[in-house]
Short mmCIF file of C-alpha atoms in Angstrom, two decimals:
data_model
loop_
_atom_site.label_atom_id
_atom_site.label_comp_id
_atom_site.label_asym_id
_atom_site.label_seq_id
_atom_site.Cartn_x
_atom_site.Cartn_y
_atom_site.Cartn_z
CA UNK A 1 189.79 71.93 237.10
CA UNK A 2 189.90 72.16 241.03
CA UNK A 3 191.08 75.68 240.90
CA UNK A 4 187.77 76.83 238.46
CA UNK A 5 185.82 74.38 240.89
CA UNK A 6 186.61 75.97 243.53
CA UNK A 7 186.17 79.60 242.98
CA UNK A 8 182.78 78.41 241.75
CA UNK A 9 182.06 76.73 245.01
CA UNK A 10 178.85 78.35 246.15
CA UNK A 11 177.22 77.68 243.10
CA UNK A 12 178.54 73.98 243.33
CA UNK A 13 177.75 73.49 246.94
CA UNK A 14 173.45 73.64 246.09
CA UNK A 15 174.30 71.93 242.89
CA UNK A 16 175.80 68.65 243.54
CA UNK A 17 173.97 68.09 247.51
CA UNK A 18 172.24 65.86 246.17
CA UNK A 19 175.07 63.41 244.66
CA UNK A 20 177.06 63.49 247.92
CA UNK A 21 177.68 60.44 249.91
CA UNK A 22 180.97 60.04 251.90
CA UNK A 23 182.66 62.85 249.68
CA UNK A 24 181.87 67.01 249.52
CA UNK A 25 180.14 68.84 247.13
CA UNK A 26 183.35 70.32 245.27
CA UNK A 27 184.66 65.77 245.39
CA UNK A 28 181.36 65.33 243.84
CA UNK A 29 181.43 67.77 240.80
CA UNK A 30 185.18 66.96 240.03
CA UNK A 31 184.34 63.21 239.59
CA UNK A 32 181.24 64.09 237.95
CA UNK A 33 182.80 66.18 235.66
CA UNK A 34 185.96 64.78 235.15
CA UNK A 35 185.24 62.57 231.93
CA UNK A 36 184.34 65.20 229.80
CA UNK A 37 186.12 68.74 231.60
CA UNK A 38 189.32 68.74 229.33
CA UNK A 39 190.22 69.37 225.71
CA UNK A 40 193.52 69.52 223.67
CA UNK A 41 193.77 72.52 221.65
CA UNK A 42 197.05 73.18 220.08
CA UNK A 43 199.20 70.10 222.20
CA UNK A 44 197.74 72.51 225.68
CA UNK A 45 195.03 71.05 227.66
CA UNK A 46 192.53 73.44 228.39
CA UNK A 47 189.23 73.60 230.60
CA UNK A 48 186.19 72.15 228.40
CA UNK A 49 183.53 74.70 229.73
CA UNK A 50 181.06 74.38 227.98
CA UNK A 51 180.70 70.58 229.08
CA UNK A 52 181.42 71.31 232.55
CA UNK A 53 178.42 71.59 235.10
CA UNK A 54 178.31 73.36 238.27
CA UNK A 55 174.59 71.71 239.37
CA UNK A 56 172.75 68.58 238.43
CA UNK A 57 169.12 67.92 239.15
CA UNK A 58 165.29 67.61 237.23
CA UNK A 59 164.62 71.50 237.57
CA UNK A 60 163.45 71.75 234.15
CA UNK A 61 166.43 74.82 232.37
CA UNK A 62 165.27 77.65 230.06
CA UNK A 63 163.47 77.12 227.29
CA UNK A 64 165.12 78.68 224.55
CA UNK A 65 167.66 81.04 226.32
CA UNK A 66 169.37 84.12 224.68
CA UNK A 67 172.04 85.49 225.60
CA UNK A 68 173.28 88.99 224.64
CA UNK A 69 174.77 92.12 226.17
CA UNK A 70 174.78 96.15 226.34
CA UNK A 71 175.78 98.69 228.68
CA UNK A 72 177.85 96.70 231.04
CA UNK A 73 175.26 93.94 231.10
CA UNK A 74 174.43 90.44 230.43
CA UNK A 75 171.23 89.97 229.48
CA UNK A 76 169.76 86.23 229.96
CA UNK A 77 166.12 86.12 228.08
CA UNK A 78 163.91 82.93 228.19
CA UNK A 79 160.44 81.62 226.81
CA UNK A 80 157.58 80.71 229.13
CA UNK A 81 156.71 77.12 229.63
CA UNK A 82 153.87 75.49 231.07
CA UNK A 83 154.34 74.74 234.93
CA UNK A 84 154.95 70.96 236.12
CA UNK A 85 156.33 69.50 239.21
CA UNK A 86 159.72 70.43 237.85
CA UNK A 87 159.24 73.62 236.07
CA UNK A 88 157.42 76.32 238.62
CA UNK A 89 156.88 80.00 237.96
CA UNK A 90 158.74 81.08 241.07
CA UNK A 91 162.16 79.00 240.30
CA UNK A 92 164.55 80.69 241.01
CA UNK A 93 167.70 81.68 238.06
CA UNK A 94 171.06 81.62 238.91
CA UNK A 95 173.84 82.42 236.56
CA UNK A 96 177.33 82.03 236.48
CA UNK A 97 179.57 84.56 234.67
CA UNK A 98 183.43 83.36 233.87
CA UNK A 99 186.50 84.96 232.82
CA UNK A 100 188.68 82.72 231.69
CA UNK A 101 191.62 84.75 230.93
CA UNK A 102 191.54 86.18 234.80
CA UNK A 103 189.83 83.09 235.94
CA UNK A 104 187.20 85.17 237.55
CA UNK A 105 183.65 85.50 237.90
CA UNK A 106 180.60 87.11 238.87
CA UNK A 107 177.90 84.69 240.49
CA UNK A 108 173.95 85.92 241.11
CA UNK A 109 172.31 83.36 242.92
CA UNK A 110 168.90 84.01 242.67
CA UNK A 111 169.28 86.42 239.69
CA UNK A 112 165.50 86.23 238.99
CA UNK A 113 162.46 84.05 239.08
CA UNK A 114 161.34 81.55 235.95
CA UNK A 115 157.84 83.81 235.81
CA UNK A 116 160.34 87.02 235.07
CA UNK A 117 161.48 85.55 231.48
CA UNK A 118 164.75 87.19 231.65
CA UNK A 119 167.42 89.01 234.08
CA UNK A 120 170.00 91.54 233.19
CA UNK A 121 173.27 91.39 235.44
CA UNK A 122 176.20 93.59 236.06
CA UNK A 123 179.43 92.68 234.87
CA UNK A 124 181.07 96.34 234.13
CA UNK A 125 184.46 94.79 235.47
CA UNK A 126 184.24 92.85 232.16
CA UNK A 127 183.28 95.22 229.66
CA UNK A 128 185.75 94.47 225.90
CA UNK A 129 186.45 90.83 228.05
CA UNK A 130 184.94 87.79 226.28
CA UNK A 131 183.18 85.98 228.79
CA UNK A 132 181.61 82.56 229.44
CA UNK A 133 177.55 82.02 230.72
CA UNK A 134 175.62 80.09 233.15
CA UNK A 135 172.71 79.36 234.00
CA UNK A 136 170.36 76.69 236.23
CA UNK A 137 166.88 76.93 238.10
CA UNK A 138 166.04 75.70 241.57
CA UNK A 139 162.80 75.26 243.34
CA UNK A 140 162.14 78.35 245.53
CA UNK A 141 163.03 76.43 248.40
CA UNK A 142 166.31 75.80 247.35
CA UNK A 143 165.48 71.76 247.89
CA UNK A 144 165.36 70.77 244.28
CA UNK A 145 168.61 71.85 241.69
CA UNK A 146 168.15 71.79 238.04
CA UNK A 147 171.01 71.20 235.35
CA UNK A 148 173.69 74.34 235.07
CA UNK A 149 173.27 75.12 231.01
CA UNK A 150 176.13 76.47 228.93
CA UNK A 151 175.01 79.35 227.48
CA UNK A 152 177.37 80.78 225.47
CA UNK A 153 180.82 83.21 225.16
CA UNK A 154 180.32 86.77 224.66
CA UNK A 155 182.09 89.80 224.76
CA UNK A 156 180.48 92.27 227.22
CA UNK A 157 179.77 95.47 225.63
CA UNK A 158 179.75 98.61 227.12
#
C-alpha cells in the first residue's frame, strides 16, 4: 500500500492535512487506511481500492456521480445540490485515475468546479486499459477537503 500511496502523494498531501499530528500526510493515510486497504483473492493479497481513500474531510462528494468514457476520455457527471457551508458551487473536483496493472495514474487537481456538473479528462495513455476512478471536492481555497469517493472501474474507450 505505501508504493500506491505514494505515487498518489499530491492528492494525499491536501487530503489527510488535516489528520496530521507528529506524523506526515502519506503516515496519516496509511494508518487511516490500513484496516480496510487489503483483500485476499485467490490465497494473493491484493490492494482493496475501492475502500481506500486518498482525502478525508466534510466537503459534501457528488451527488449521484456517473462515470463513463469515449474518445480517450473519462467522463465524471454529477447532479446539482443545494449550497451549504459544506457543499459550495465553486468547489473545486479533483479526480484520481489508476492503473492497476502499471500502477499508474493520471491526477487533475482541480478538474472542474461543483457548479460545472461534470468534467471530461484525458487518459489516451489508457485507452483498451481497465481503469480505477476518483473523485473528492475541496473548498476553493483549498482549506477544507471532502471524502475521496470510489467511483468505479472502467475500461477507457477510444
Amino acid at each position: 500500500m505505501n508504493d500506491y500511496l505514494r505515487s498518489i502523494q499530491m492528492l494525499i498531501d491536501d487530503g489527510f492535512r488535516k489528520l496530521i499530528k507528529h506524523n506526515t500526510p502519506i503516515n496519516a493515510a496509511y494508518t487511516y487506511n490500513s484496516d480496510h486497504a487489503f483483500i485476499l483473492n485467490e490465497d494473493k493479497i491484493e490492494l482493496n481500492y475501492p475502500e481506500i481513500m486518498f482525502s478525508v474531510g466534510d466537503v459534501e462528494g457528488p451527488e449521484a456521480p456517473e462515470l463513463s468514457s469515449e474518445n480517450g476520455l473519462i467522463i465524471l457527471k454529477w447532479f446539482n445540490m443545494p449550497q451549504s457551508l459544506y457543499c459550495q458551487y465553486s468547489d473545486k473536483a479533483s479526480v484520481l485515475i489508476y492503473e492497476p496493472n502499471k500502477k499508474s495514474s493520471i491526477i487533475y487537481k482541480s478538474a472542474g468546479i461543483r457548479s460545472e456538473l461534470e468534467v471530461a479528462l484525458k487518459a489516451h495513455c489508457y485507452v483498451n486499459k481497465d481503469v480505477h476512478c476518483f473523485i473528492s471536492f475541496s473548498s476553493a481555497d483549498g482549506k477544507r477537503q471532502g471524502n475521496s469517493i470510489y467511483l468505479g472501474m472502467l475500461k477507457v474507450l477510444n
